[in-house]
Structures are given as C-alpha cells and as structure tokens.
Coordinates of C-alpha atoms in Angstrom, one line a residue:
Chain A
M1 CA 84.7 113.1 61.6
G2 CA 81.5 112.4 63.5
K3 CA 83.3 113.5 66.6
K4 CA 84.0 116.8 65.2
R5 CA 80.4 117.4 64.0
K6 CA 79.3 116.7 67.6
H7 CA 81.7 119.3 68.9
G8 CA 80.1 121.8 66.5
E9 CA 76.7 121.0 67.9
T10 CA 77.7 121.5 71.4
V11 CA 79.2 124.9 70.5
A12 CA 75.7 125.7 68.9
V13 CA 73.9 124.7 71.9
A14 CA 76.3 126.6 74.0
S15 CA 75.7 129.7 72.2
V16 CA 71.9 129.2 72.7
K17 CA 72.6 128.8 76.3
K18 CA 74.6 131.8 76.5
D19 CA 71.7 133.9 75.4
D20 CA 69.6 132.4 78.0
G21 CA 72.3 133.1 80.6
D22 CA 72.3 136.7 79.5
A23 CA 68.6 137.0 79.9
A24 CA 68.8 135.5 83.3
A25 CA 71.5 137.8 84.3
S26 CA 69.7 140.8 83.6
E27 CA 66.6 139.7 85.7
R28 CA 69.0 138.1 88.3
P29 CA 68.1 139.8 91.5
Q30 CA 64.7 138.1 91.7
R31 CA 65.9 134.6 91.4
T32 CA 69.2 134.2 93.2
L33 CA 70.0 131.0 95.0
F34 CA 70.9 132.6 98.3
G35 CA 69.0 134.4 100.8
W36 CA 70.2 137.7 99.6
K37 CA 68.3 139.5 96.9
D38 CA 70.6 142.5 96.2
K39 CA 74.4 142.4 95.9
K40 CA 77.0 144.8 95.6
N41 CA 78.7 145.2 92.3
G42 CA 81.2 142.4 91.9
A43 CA 83.0 141.0 94.7
Q44 CA 86.5 141.4 96.0
E45 CA 88.8 141.8 93.2
T46 CA 86.5 142.6 90.4
E47 CA 85.6 146.3 91.1
T48 CA 87.2 147.6 88.0
K49 CA 86.2 145.3 85.3
T50 CA 82.8 143.9 86.2
T51 CA 80.1 144.7 83.8
T52 CA 77.3 143.2 86.0
T53 CA 74.6 145.8 86.0
T54 CA 72.7 144.5 89.1
T55 CA 71.9 147.8 90.8
T56 CA 71.6 147.5 94.4
T57 CA 70.4 149.2 97.5
T58 CA 73.0 148.2 100.1
T59 CA 70.8 146.3 102.6
I60 CA 73.4 143.7 103.1
T61 CA 74.5 140.8 105.0
A62 CA 73.0 140.8 108.3
G63 CA 70.7 138.4 106.8
F64 CA 73.3 136.6 104.7
R65 CA 73.0 133.1 104.8
N66 CA 74.9 130.5 102.9
K67 CA 72.5 128.0 101.6
E68 CA 74.9 126.2 99.4
K69 CA 74.0 122.5 98.4
V70 CA 76.2 120.4 96.4
L71 CA 75.0 117.6 94.2
V72 CA 77.7 114.9 93.9
T73 CA 77.3 112.2 91.3
C74 CA 79.6 110.2 89.1
S75 CA 79.3 108.7 85.6
R76 CA 78.5 105.2 84.9
R77 CA 81.3 102.6 84.7
I78 CA 83.5 104.5 87.1
N79 CA 86.5 102.9 88.6
F80 CA 86.4 101.6 92.1
R81 CA 89.3 104.0 93.2
Y82 CA 87.6 107.1 91.8
R83 CA 84.3 106.0 93.3
H84 CA 85.9 105.9 96.6
L85 CA 87.4 109.3 96.1
M86 CA 83.9 110.5 95.4
L87 CA 82.5 108.9 98.6
N88 CA 85.2 110.5 100.5
V89 CA 84.4 113.8 99.2
V90 CA 80.8 113.1 100.1
S91 CA 81.9 112.3 103.6
L92 CA 83.8 115.5 103.7
L93 CA 80.8 117.7 102.7
P94 CA 77.8 117.4 104.9
H95 CA 76.0 119.9 102.7
C96 CA 76.0 117.6 99.6
K97 CA 73.5 115.3 98.1
K98 CA 74.7 112.2 96.5
D99 CA 72.8 110.9 93.5
N100 CA 72.7 108.0 91.3
K101 CA 75.2 107.6 88.5
V102 CA 74.6 109.4 85.2
E103 CA 75.3 108.1 81.9
S104 CA 78.3 110.0 80.4
K105 CA 77.2 110.9 77.0
E106 CA 76.8 114.1 75.1
S107 CA 73.5 115.0 76.7
K108 CA 74.7 114.6 80.2
G109 CA 74.9 118.3 80.6
A110 CA 71.2 118.7 80.2
T111 CA 70.5 115.7 82.5
L112 CA 72.7 117.0 85.3
N113 CA 71.2 120.5 85.0
E114 CA 67.9 119.0 85.5
L115 CA 69.1 116.8 88.4
V116 CA 70.6 119.9 90.1
E117 CA 67.3 121.7 89.8
L118 CA 65.4 118.6 90.9
K119 CA 67.5 118.2 94.0
S120 CA 67.4 121.9 94.6
C121 CA 71.1 122.3 94.7
S122 CA 73.1 125.3 93.8
S123 CA 76.2 123.5 92.6
C124 CA 77.4 120.1 91.3
L125 CA 80.5 118.1 91.5
F126 CA 80.4 115.4 88.8
F127 CA 83.1 112.7 88.6
E128 CA 83.4 111.5 85.1
C129 CA 85.4 108.5 84.5
R130 CA 86.4 107.6 80.8
K131 CA 88.0 104.4 79.6
H132 CA 88.2 103.2 83.2
K133 CA 91.2 105.2 83.7
D134 CA 90.8 109.0 83.2
L135 CA 89.0 110.8 85.8
Y136 CA 87.5 114.2 84.9
L137 CA 85.9 116.4 87.6
W138 CA 83.2 118.8 86.7
M139 CA 82.6 121.7 89.0
A140 CA 79.5 123.6 88.2
K141 CA 77.6 126.4 89.8
G142 CA 74.0 127.0 90.0
P143 CA 71.5 127.2 87.2
N144 CA 73.7 129.6 85.2
G145 CA 76.9 129.9 86.8
P146 CA 80.2 128.9 85.4
S147 CA 81.4 125.4 85.2
V148 CA 84.9 124.0 85.1
K149 CA 86.2 120.7 83.8
F150 CA 89.3 119.4 85.5
L151 CA 91.5 116.3 84.8
V152 CA 92.2 114.6 88.1
N153 CA 95.6 113.2 88.7
A154 CA 97.5 111.6 91.6
V155 CA 94.5 110.3 93.5
H156 CA 94.9 108.8 96.9
T157 CA 91.8 107.9 98.8
M158 CA 91.2 108.4 102.5
E159 CA 91.2 104.5 103.0
E160 CA 95.0 104.3 102.4
L161 CA 96.6 103.3 105.7
K162 CA 99.4 105.7 105.5
L163 CA 97.1 108.6 106.0
T164 CA 96.6 108.3 109.8
G165 CA 94.6 111.4 110.7
N166 CA 90.9 111.6 111.6
H167 CA 88.6 114.2 112.5
L168 CA 84.9 115.0 113.2
K169 CA 82.6 114.2 110.5
G170 CA 81.0 117.4 109.4
S171 CA 83.1 119.9 111.1
R172 CA 83.8 123.1 109.1
P173 CA 87.1 123.1 107.3
L174 CA 89.5 125.9 107.3
L175 CA 90.3 126.6 103.5
T176 CA 93.8 127.8 102.9
F177 CA 94.8 128.9 99.5
S178 CA 98.2 129.7 98.1
S179 CA 98.7 133.2 97.2
N180 CA 99.0 132.6 93.5
F181 CA 95.2 132.0 93.3
D182 CA 95.1 135.8 93.0
S183 CA 97.5 136.0 90.0
N184 CA 95.1 135.4 87.2
A185 CA 91.3 135.9 86.6
H186 CA 90.6 132.3 86.1
W187 CA 92.4 131.3 89.3
K188 CA 90.3 133.9 91.1
L189 CA 87.1 132.3 89.6
L190 CA 88.3 128.9 90.7
K191 CA 89.0 130.0 94.1
E192 CA 85.5 131.5 94.5
M193 CA 83.9 128.3 93.3
I194 CA 86.1 126.2 95.6
I195 CA 85.2 128.5 98.6
Q196 CA 81.6 128.1 97.9
I197 CA 81.6 124.3 97.1
F198 CA 84.1 123.0 99.6
G199 CA 83.2 125.4 102.4
I200 CA 80.5 124.1 104.7
P201 CA 77.8 126.6 105.2
K202 CA 77.9 128.2 108.7
E203 CA 75.3 126.7 111.1
H204 CA 74.5 124.0 108.6
R205 CA 72.3 121.4 110.5
K206 CA 74.7 118.6 109.8
S207 CA 77.8 120.5 110.6
K208 CA 79.6 120.4 113.9
P209 CA 80.6 123.5 115.7
Y210 CA 84.4 123.0 115.9
H211 CA 87.3 123.4 113.6
D212 CA 89.7 120.4 113.5
H213 CA 90.7 120.1 110.0
V214 CA 92.1 122.2 107.2
F215 CA 92.0 122.0 103.4
V216 CA 94.9 123.0 101.3
F217 CA 94.4 124.2 97.8
S218 CA 97.6 125.0 96.3
I219 CA 98.7 126.0 92.8
V220 CA 101.9 124.3 91.9
D221 CA 102.9 123.8 88.2
D222 CA 99.5 125.1 87.0
H223 CA 97.7 122.3 88.9
I224 CA 95.5 122.7 91.9
W225 CA 96.7 120.3 94.6
F226 CA 94.3 119.3 97.4
R227 CA 95.2 118.0 100.8
N228 CA 93.2 117.5 104.0
Y229 CA 94.9 117.7 107.4
Q230 CA 93.7 117.1 110.9
I231 CA 94.8 119.7 113.3
S232 CA 95.9 118.2 116.5
V233 CA 96.8 120.5 119.5
P234 CA 98.2 118.9 122.7
H235 CA 95.7 119.2 125.6
N236 CA 96.8 119.2 129.2
E237 CA 93.5 119.6 130.8
S238 CA 90.0 118.7 129.7
N239 CA 89.1 121.8 127.9
K240 CA 92.0 124.2 128.3
I241 CA 94.8 124.4 125.8
A242 CA 98.2 124.5 127.3
R243 CA 99.9 128.0 127.1
G244 CA 101.7 128.1 123.9
G245 CA 99.9 125.0 122.9
L246 CA 98.9 126.6 119.6
D247 CA 102.7 126.9 118.8
N248 CA 103.3 123.2 119.0
M249 CA 100.3 122.4 116.9
T250 CA 100.8 119.5 114.5
L251 CA 99.0 118.4 111.4
V252 CA 98.2 114.9 110.5
E253 CA 97.0 114.2 107.0
V254 CA 93.5 112.6 106.6
G255 CA 93.2 112.4 102.9
P256 CA 92.0 112.2 100.2
R257 CA 94.6 113.6 98.0
F258 CA 94.1 114.6 94.5
C259 CA 95.5 117.1 91.9
L260 CA 93.2 119.0 89.6
N261 CA 94.3 120.1 86.2
P262 CA 91.8 122.7 84.9
I263 CA 91.0 122.1 81.2
K264 CA 88.2 124.4 80.4
I265 CA 85.9 127.0 82.1
F266 CA 82.5 127.4 80.5
G267 CA 80.1 130.1 81.0
G268 CA 77.0 128.1 81.7
S269 CA 76.6 125.1 83.9
F270 CA 77.9 122.0 81.9
G271 CA 78.1 123.9 78.7
G272 CA 78.0 127.5 77.4
P273 CA 80.6 129.6 76.0
T274 CA 84.2 128.7 76.8
L275 CA 85.7 131.3 78.8
Y276 CA 89.1 129.7 79.4
E277 CA 91.1 127.0 77.8
N278 CA 94.3 125.5 79.2
P279 CA 96.9 126.3 76.7
F280 CA 99.2 123.5 78.2
Y281 CA 96.7 120.7 78.2
I282 CA 97.0 117.4 76.3
S283 CA 94.4 114.8 76.7
P284 CA 95.5 111.5 78.2
N285 CA 94.2 109.9 75.1
Q286 CA 96.7 111.8 73.1
I287 CA 99.5 111.0 75.5
R288 CA 98.6 107.3 75.0
A289 CA 98.5 107.6 71.4
L290 CA 101.9 109.1 71.3
E291 CA 103.4 106.4 73.4
K292 CA 101.8 103.7 71.0
R293 CA 103.2 105.5 68.1
K294 CA 106.5 105.5 69.7
K295 CA 106.3 101.8 70.1
A296 CA 104.8 101.2 66.7
G297 CA 107.5 103.0 64.8
K298 CA 110.0 100.4 65.9
Y299 CA 109.4 97.6 63.3
A300 CA 108.9 100.0 60.5
K301 CA 112.1 101.6 61.2
K302 CA 114.0 98.3 61.2
V303 CA 112.6 97.4 57.9
K304 CA 113.5 100.7 56.5
A305 CA 116.9 100.4 57.8
K306 CA 117.3 96.9 56.3
T307 CA 116.1 98.1 52.9
R308 CA 118.4 101.1 53.0
R309 CA 121.3 98.8 53.7
K310 CA 120.6 96.6 51.0
M311 CA 120.2 99.5 48.5
H312 CA 123.5 100.9 49.7
E313 CA 125.2 97.5 49.2
L314 CA 123.8 97.3 45.7
E315 CA 125.0 100.7 44.9
N316 CA 128.5 100.3 46.2
P317 CA 129.5 96.8 45.5
L318 CA 132.8 95.6 47.1
E319 CA 135.8 95.7 44.7
P320 CA 136.9 92.2 43.8
D321 CA 139.9 91.3 46.0
E322 CA 143.1 90.6 44.0
F323 CA 144.7 88.4 46.8
A324 CA 141.4 86.5 47.3
D325 CA 142.6 83.2 45.9
M326 CA 146.3 83.7 46.5
W327 CA 146.7 80.7 48.8
K328 CA 144.4 78.3 47.0
E329 CA 147.0 76.7 44.9
Chain B
M1 CA 115.4 113.0 75.9
G2 CA 116.6 111.1 72.9
V3 CA 113.6 108.8 72.9
Q4 CA 111.2 111.7 73.2
N5 CA 112.8 113.5 70.3
K6 CA 112.5 110.4 68.2
G7 CA 108.9 110.3 69.2
L8 CA 108.4 113.9 68.2
A9 CA 109.9 113.2 64.8
L10 CA 107.5 110.2 64.5
L11 CA 104.7 112.3 65.5
K12 CA 105.5 114.9 62.7
E13 CA 105.9 112.1 60.3
N14 CA 102.5 110.6 61.0
K15 CA 100.8 113.8 61.5
I16 CA 98.8 113.8 58.3
E17 CA 97.4 110.4 58.3
D18 CA 96.1 110.3 61.9
D19 CA 95.0 113.8 62.3
D20 CA 91.5 112.6 62.7
N21 CA 91.8 109.7 65.0
V22 CA 93.7 111.6 67.6
D23 CA 90.8 113.8 68.3
F24 CA 88.9 111.4 70.6
D25 CA 88.0 114.2 72.9
D26 CA 86.2 117.3 72.1
E27 CA 88.5 119.3 74.3
V28 CA 91.8 118.3 72.5
S29 CA 93.8 121.3 71.7
K30 CA 94.6 121.2 68.0
S31 CA 97.6 123.3 67.9
E32 CA 100.4 120.9 68.7
S33 CA 102.6 121.8 65.6
G34 CA 106.0 122.6 66.6
S35 CA 105.6 121.7 70.2
D36 CA 107.9 119.6 72.3
F37 CA 106.7 117.3 74.9
E38 CA 108.2 116.9 78.3
S39 CA 107.4 114.4 81.0
E40 CA 107.1 114.5 84.6
S41 CA 107.8 111.9 87.1
E42 CA 104.5 112.2 88.9
E43 CA 102.5 109.2 89.9
D44 CA 100.4 109.4 86.9
E45 CA 102.5 110.2 83.8
D46 CA 101.7 113.8 83.4
V47 CA 102.6 115.3 80.0
K48 CA 102.0 118.8 79.0
L49 CA 102.9 121.2 76.3
T50 CA 105.8 123.3 77.0
E51 CA 104.8 126.0 74.7
P52 CA 101.2 127.4 75.2
S53 CA 99.0 126.7 72.3
K54 CA 98.3 129.9 70.4
N55 CA 94.5 129.7 69.9
A56 CA 93.5 128.9 73.5
I57 CA 90.6 131.0 74.6
Y58 CA 91.1 133.3 77.5
N59 CA 88.2 135.6 77.9
T60 CA 89.1 137.6 80.9
D61 CA 86.2 139.8 80.8
G62 CA 83.8 136.9 80.7
I63 CA 85.5 135.3 83.5
L64 CA 85.4 138.4 85.7
D65 CA 81.8 138.7 84.8
K66 CA 81.0 135.2 86.0
L67 CA 83.0 135.8 89.1
G68 CA 80.9 138.8 89.8
D69 CA 77.9 136.9 89.2
I70 CA 78.6 134.0 91.7
S71 CA 80.5 135.7 94.2
W72 CA 79.1 136.5 97.6
P73 CA 78.4 140.1 98.7
E74 CA 81.6 141.9 99.6
N75 CA 81.0 142.4 103.2
V76 CA 80.2 138.8 104.1
G77 CA 81.8 138.0 107.4
W78 CA 85.0 135.9 107.2
I79 CA 83.3 133.3 109.4
H80 CA 81.2 132.3 106.4
K81 CA 84.2 131.7 104.3
L82 CA 86.9 130.5 106.6
S83 CA 89.4 131.0 103.7
I84 CA 93.1 132.0 104.2
D85 CA 95.7 133.1 101.8
I86 CA 99.1 132.1 102.3
D87 CA 102.2 133.3 100.6
Q88 CA 104.2 130.7 98.9
E89 CA 107.8 131.7 99.7
Q90 CA 109.6 130.0 96.8
Q91 CA 108.7 128.0 93.8
V92 CA 108.0 124.5 94.6
D93 CA 109.5 121.7 92.6
V94 CA 106.6 119.5 91.7
N95 CA 108.7 116.4 91.1
D96 CA 110.4 116.6 94.5
D97 CA 107.6 114.8 96.5
L98 CA 109.2 115.7 99.8
A99 CA 109.6 119.4 99.2
R100 CA 106.1 119.6 97.7
E101 CA 104.3 117.9 100.7
L102 CA 106.4 120.1 103.0
A103 CA 105.1 123.2 101.2
F104 CA 101.6 122.0 101.5
Y105 CA 102.1 121.2 105.2
N106 CA 103.5 124.5 105.9
Q107 CA 100.7 126.3 104.1
A108 CA 98.2 124.5 106.2
L109 CA 99.9 125.0 109.4
E110 CA 100.4 128.7 108.8
G111 CA 96.8 129.0 107.7
T112 CA 95.5 127.3 110.7
K113 CA 97.4 129.5 113.0
K114 CA 96.1 132.6 111.3
A115 CA 92.7 131.2 111.4
F116 CA 92.9 130.3 115.1
E117 CA 94.1 133.8 115.8
K118 CA 91.1 135.3 114.0
L119 CA 88.7 132.9 115.8
Q120 CA 90.2 133.7 119.2
S121 CA 89.8 137.3 118.7
M122 CA 86.1 136.7 117.7
G123 CA 85.8 134.7 120.9
L124 CA 84.6 131.7 119.2
P125 CA 85.5 128.1 120.2
F126 CA 87.5 126.3 117.6
L127 CA 89.0 123.2 119.3
R128 CA 87.1 120.2 120.1
P129 CA 86.8 119.8 123.9
A130 CA 88.3 116.4 124.9
D131 CA 84.9 115.2 126.1
Y132 CA 83.2 116.0 122.9
Y133 CA 82.3 112.7 121.2
A134 CA 80.8 112.5 117.9
E135 CA 80.9 110.7 114.6
M136 CA 84.3 110.7 113.1
L137 CA 85.2 110.7 109.5
K138 CA 86.9 107.5 109.6
T139 CA 85.4 104.6 111.4
D140 CA 86.9 102.9 114.5
S141 CA 87.6 99.8 112.6
H142 CA 89.5 101.6 110.0
M143 CA 91.5 103.5 112.6
E144 CA 92.2 100.2 114.2
K145 CA 93.8 99.1 110.9
V146 CA 95.7 102.3 110.7
K147 CA 97.1 101.5 114.2
G148 CA 97.9 98.0 113.4
R149 CA 100.0 99.1 110.6
L150 CA 101.8 101.7 112.6
L151 CA 102.6 99.2 115.2
A152 CA 103.7 96.7 112.7
E153 CA 106.0 99.3 111.3
K154 CA 107.4 100.2 114.7
R155 CA 108.0 96.5 115.4
K156 CA 109.9 96.2 112.2
I157 CA 112.2 98.9 113.0
E158 CA 112.8 97.6 116.4
E159 CA 113.7 94.3 115.0
A160 CA 116.1 95.9 112.5
E161 CA 117.6 97.8 115.3
E162 CA 118.3 94.7 117.4
R163 CA 119.8 92.9 114.6
R164 CA 122.0 95.9 114.0
K165 CA 123.1 95.9 117.6
A166 CA 123.8 92.2 117.7
R167 CA 126.0 92.7 114.7
E168 CA 127.8 95.4 116.3
S169 CA 128.4 93.6 119.5
K170 CA 129.8 90.7 117.7
K171 CA 132.2 93.0 115.9
L172 CA 133.1 94.5 119.3
A173 CA 133.7 91.1 120.8
K174 CA 136.0 90.1 118.0
E175 CA 138.1 93.2 118.6
I176 CA 138.3 92.6 122.3
Q177 CA 139.4 89.1 121.6
A178 CA 142.3 90.3 119.3
Q179 CA 143.3 92.7 121.9
K180 CA 143.5 90.0 124.4
Q181 CA 145.5 87.8 122.1
K182 CA 148.0 90.6 121.5
E183 CA 148.5 91.1 125.1
R184 CA 149.0 87.6 125.8
N185 CA 151.6 87.4 123.1
K186 CA 153.3 90.4 124.4
Q187 CA 153.5 88.9 127.9
K188 CA 154.8 85.7 126.5
K189 CA 157.5 87.6 124.7
E190 CA 158.4 89.5 127.8
E191 CA 158.7 86.3 129.8
I192 CA 160.9 84.7 127.2
E193 CA 163.1 87.8 127.2
S194 CA 163.5 87.7 130.9
V195 CA 164.4 84.2 130.9
K196 CA 167.1 84.8 128.2
K197 CA 168.4 87.7 130.3
W198 CA 168.7 85.6 133.4
R199 CA 170.6 83.0 131.5
K200 CA 172.9 85.5 130.2
Q201 CA 173.5 86.8 133.5
R202 CA 174.3 83.4 134.9
Q203 CA 176.7 82.7 131.9
Q204 CA 178.3 86.0 132.6
S205 CA 178.9 85.2 136.3
G206 CA 180.4 81.8 135.0
F207 CA 178.1 79.7 137.1
A208 CA 180.4 80.6 139.9
S209 CA 178.0 81.2 142.5
G210 CA 176.2 77.9 141.8
E211 CA 175.2 77.7 145.5
K212 CA 174.0 81.1 145.7
D213 CA 171.5 81.2 142.7
G214 CA 168.8 80.9 145.3
E215 CA 169.0 84.6 145.8
M216 CA 168.0 85.2 142.3
D217 CA 164.4 85.9 142.7
F218 CA 162.4 85.0 139.8
S219 CA 158.9 84.3 140.0
F220 CA 159.1 81.0 138.3
E221 CA 161.6 79.8 140.6
D222 CA 159.3 79.0 143.5
G223 CA 158.1 76.1 141.4
K224 CA 154.6 77.4 141.0
S225 CA 154.9 78.8 137.6
F226 CA 156.0 75.4 136.2
E227 CA 152.9 73.6 137.5
R228 CA 150.1 73.5 135.0
S229 CA 147.3 75.7 135.8
N230 CA 144.0 73.7 136.6
K231 CA 142.2 75.6 133.9
K232 CA 141.5 73.6 130.8
R233 CA 143.1 74.8 127.9
P234 CA 141.4 75.1 124.6
G235 CA 142.4 72.7 121.8
V236 CA 143.3 69.1 121.7
A237 CA 145.6 67.8 124.4
P238 CA 148.9 66.3 123.2
G239 CA 148.1 62.7 124.1
D240 CA 144.5 62.8 122.8
R241 CA 144.0 60.5 119.9
S242 CA 140.1 60.7 119.8
G243 CA 140.5 64.1 118.0
G244 CA 139.3 66.1 121.0
K245 CA 135.9 64.3 121.4
T246 CA 136.9 63.2 124.9
R247 CA 136.9 66.9 125.8
Q248 CA 133.3 67.4 125.3
G249 CA 131.9 65.4 128.0
G250 CA 134.0 62.2 127.4
K251 CA 132.6 58.8 126.9
G252 CA 129.8 59.1 129.5
K253 CA 127.7 61.4 127.3
K254 CA 125.7 60.1 124.4
P255 CA 124.0 62.2 121.9
Q256 CA 120.6 63.2 122.7
K257 CA 118.9 61.3 119.9
K258 CA 120.6 58.1 120.9
N259 CA 119.5 58.5 124.4
F260 CA 115.9 59.0 123.3
R261 CA 116.1 55.9 121.2
D262 CA 117.5 53.9 123.8
S263 CA 114.8 54.8 126.2
K264 CA 112.2 54.0 123.7
F265 CA 113.6 50.8 122.2
G266 CA 115.7 49.5 125.0
F267 CA 119.4 49.1 124.9
G268 CA 121.4 46.0 125.6
G269 CA 120.2 42.7 126.9
K270 CA 118.6 39.9 125.1
K271 CA 115.9 40.8 122.7
A272 CA 114.4 37.4 122.4
L273 CA 113.3 37.4 126.1
K274 CA 111.5 40.5 125.8
K275 CA 109.2 39.4 123.0
Q276 CA 108.2 36.3 124.8
N277 CA 104.9 36.1 126.6
T278 CA 104.9 35.7 130.5
A279 CA 102.0 34.9 132.7
E280 CA 101.0 38.5 133.0
T281 CA 101.0 39.3 129.4
T282 CA 99.0 36.2 128.5
N283 CA 96.3 37.1 130.9
D284 CA 96.2 40.7 129.9
F285 CA 93.3 41.2 127.4
R286 CA 93.3 45.0 127.4
D287 CA 94.9 45.5 124.1
F288 CA 92.5 43.1 122.3
N289 CA 89.4 44.5 120.6
K290 CA 86.1 44.2 122.1
G291 CA 85.1 42.4 119.1
H292 CA 81.7 43.4 117.8
A293 CA 82.5 46.8 116.2
S294 CA 85.2 45.9 113.9
G295 CA 85.2 42.2 113.9
N296 CA 85.5 40.0 110.9
K297 CA 83.1 41.5 108.6
K298 CA 83.1 38.5 106.1
R299 CA 82.0 36.2 108.8
K300 CA 79.2 38.6 109.8
R301 CA 77.6 38.4 106.4

C-alpha cells in the first residue's frame, strides 16, 4: 500500500510542476536554452496542432547555434555491464558531462533537475539500475522539456571483441532513422529528442570535422534499436576516394548495442504529467513474479491432485471381486 | 504454449491475493485482466502484453505541444541535424537475429550514402584523410585484442580446413587402392584365361606338333615371367616362421629403446671387471667431495 501512496504523491507533485511548466512556456522566448530567442510556430510536422503561442518575428537561423550539453549519470549500485554501457555513451558524445552517481530514490527527479541546472546542461541521460538487473534509461530535456523513461534490453558494450570497428573519438555521427518514426506523435517526439541529444553540435570544440560513423535508430517491434557503425571507404591514394569508391563502401559495427523500450513520456523533466504510456509494457518485476508463480504452483497442484484422487477413490470404491479367492483352496 | 496457458490460469487464480505485491513499480500497468502473455526469444526474455491495456494514457496534443516546445526552428540547416530517414521496405522479424541486423545494416548503409551525397553537394569534407591521425574511440590495446581474436578465428578455420582436406585425401587414396586391386585381379583373370585357352588349343592339336610348340608365342614362354620379380611382396613369405619379423630389418635391428639402454649400461662382457678399480680410478679423486662444505657434521660439532 505504501507504494501506492507514493505514486499518488508523485502525481500531485507532477501536477504542480505542470503549472510551473505552463507558466514557463508562456514566457519562454526570454529564457530558451539555445542561442535563438524567437522560434517559428512548431517545428516540422506539427504545423496543424501546435498550441504554442510563441509569436515570432522570423529572424531566423543565420545565428542558430546548437549549444546542447548532455548530463550523463547513473544510479548507485549500477551493474558493471550497464556502467560500461554508460561509459561507452559518454565516449560517443563529446558534448556530454559525466557526473557522480545519484541515489535512485523518489526524490531523484529533483536532485537531477538541480544537477542539470548546476552543470548548465540542456538535457540529461540517466541510467537507472534496479535490483542489479534492470536498466532504465531516462532521457530528459532542459528545465521544462519532456522526459522519457525507457527500459533497456539486449545490451552489448563496445568492449565486446566481436565488434571490430573503430572510429574517431568525437566525430559527428550521421543519424539514420527508420521511417516509422513519423508514424505516431510520440515517436516524433522521441526522434526529435534523440536528434538533439545524440547529435553532436556542429563545430563543438571537442568534435572532429569528419564523418566516419553512423548511428542507426530503428523501430522494430515497438522498440528503438540502436546500432553504431563505422564507415569504411577504400582509399587508393592518400586523400582521394576511388571513383565509385562510395559504392563499395562497407560498414563495420563499433558498438554499443542496445534496445530501448519506451515506458512513459512525462511532460516535465523527471516528472510532470504523463503524456504517453506504453500500453504493451509489463515491468520486468511482473514478469519475474509470473515466472515464480508458475514454478510455485507445482507443489500445490500435486497435493491437490492427490487429495482429489483420494476423494475419488473413497466415493467410488471398487466392487468386491467374486473370483478373488477362487484359487486359495 | 501449454505452459503459458497454465501460467495464465494460475495468474487468474492468484489474482486477488497478490494484487498488491505485484505493484513494485509505480509504472506497472494495472489492466492485465484478460490478457495473454507471449514471450520472445530475445537475449533478455522480453514479454509484453498482446492486447494494449485500455487505460494507457496517450495525450497527442500534449506530446505535439512539447515537440513544438523543444524542436529547433524549422529552417535550421540539415548540417546541424545530420539526420536521415530511411524507408523500411518490409516488416522485420525481431526474433530472426540475422534478418534484423541486416535490416539495420542496410538502413545505415543507405543513410550514409544519402548523407554523403548531400555533403558532397555542399562541398564539405566528410571522409577522414589517410594522414589524419587523432584519438580513436577504442584504444590501440583494445584493437590489438580484437585483431588477436580475429587471427585466432582465422587460424581455427584454417586448421579445420586442413583436417578436412586430410580426411578427404585419405578417402581418395583408399578409392585409388581399391581401383588398383580391381585392375590387378582383372589382369590375373585374363592371364589365367589365356593360359587355359592355350592349353585347350594344345589339346585340340593333340600334342602333335610337339616339336613345333616353340612357335607359340606367349609372353611367359621366354622364361622371364616365371622368374620372381625382385620386388619384395607384402605379407609373410612362405618359409618364414618368425611371423614376418625378419622382414622389418631382420635380426640386425634392435628396437631403439634397447639400443639406448645398451649404450648407457653396456651390453655383453663380464660385469665384474667393470666394477673393479684400476690404477687410474684409484688415483682419480675428482669425484670426491672437497670436504669442508658438506663434511661429517657430527664430527664438526
């Protein structure tokens, strides 16, 4: 029961936060994260439905500068494997800041929000490990942007020897998305967040000027699958690519691999109103409980069957056999 | 499926009593009534509801609102995003690892080609020149390990290939041997046949031309074919009572071990004389201890 009460509390907090968010939204143009003050009404896909009321003079993006900064942390008592995954992500994103582990408790949202602000970051990746086996990934935007909670599956770190590729540290990745990212509103939102968080800002001081790796984000089976490939093009001279060299370009996987299962999308960062809930999601705890119950039922069933048999035998006693002692004499 | 159905039944049975302790997590969806479970053969056992739960929240307006909030201005250059959308031609089966990975690979490849075209049209450099050295994502020591593993794998394959070849050649040799044997048998048969024929002929002619049988020109008549060939034949000779041991080098050869032992311990001759001292050995003090180091300790004390 205690758990439930807590849940209620978070909802209450969330609603409060939502109010905050709305207030902030109205006065948004003054304190945006990026260099631009004014923005056009809603981006690409959302022309029709956006209710954002930011009126703008369209002095646009000559001065656009992506100043994304990502805070990457994990919870305490994280698994080594998941920690390595986090470190891999850190090494892939030169525009990130790694921070100390954060205790994963109810108030972690507030802590993390504070941390994000302290480190002057605009988004956050939080690797939360529970029970030493389940990894959840929080992807949160800015002071009042949305946040997403994923369950992470099928983790392979970059250290695995079968992933043979290698590329420049800090070169900007190409981001490829499967087309079904545009099918639903929540996928659209996730795509935008991924572009902002995983895309390395242009002319970032730690980034390198060439493109020699490509990220794959693909939705298969309602999960987002992540892959990272090195692009290798055969050179014949020092700098020139062979004619048609682009055609026999090959990719070598660098890693890491993981698969994200979105659980919920919240309106605020680490909290706020729930905008989306995965209708297919079962928590791993529930799965384990189910398995346990399957096993636990075995003995009870056996006992039940035994008693039933006994009852049956009592109810229908065998008829006395008339030939039973025929050969006795 | 049977097991799962049982599990489902159990789940329904026990629903009432453990409704509370299932909810470990705050994001547990509570509408699991009437739901069936299916499992996939992913690396992590990944179970999901087949039927979407009814009261899952989906606030499209809110999502689009947020999307509008966070998204960059519309006319931001592509170079800031570097994102490319690729059509997935057909539905990918998640459980087929190979097909899935192939789909990802194709997506990446296609995307890269498109991106490179765009970059090329912008006139921007995109490939690392061969002489551009910088810090790599994976360290050299790690790449060394990767290389070692690849080499080991290659070696393994080669060895297997060699073994396979040896096996095959053995098989082939066997076949050839059989062929030869067959041929030899055939020849023998033919020869016997010819002899029979010759005899018949002679009988028919009634041994009349006894003096003239010199004109019958058989190859074995010149006496050569009755001589034994100098080649040794395999198998035990008719007069051999040693069971073929004389064949293998005869008496002169001892087994290697015996040879070694003979050279070490001596062979033949009187043993007693060897153990006696002679003038030389009595005067030879080389083998004696020099004394002081490991002398009689008892006496020292």
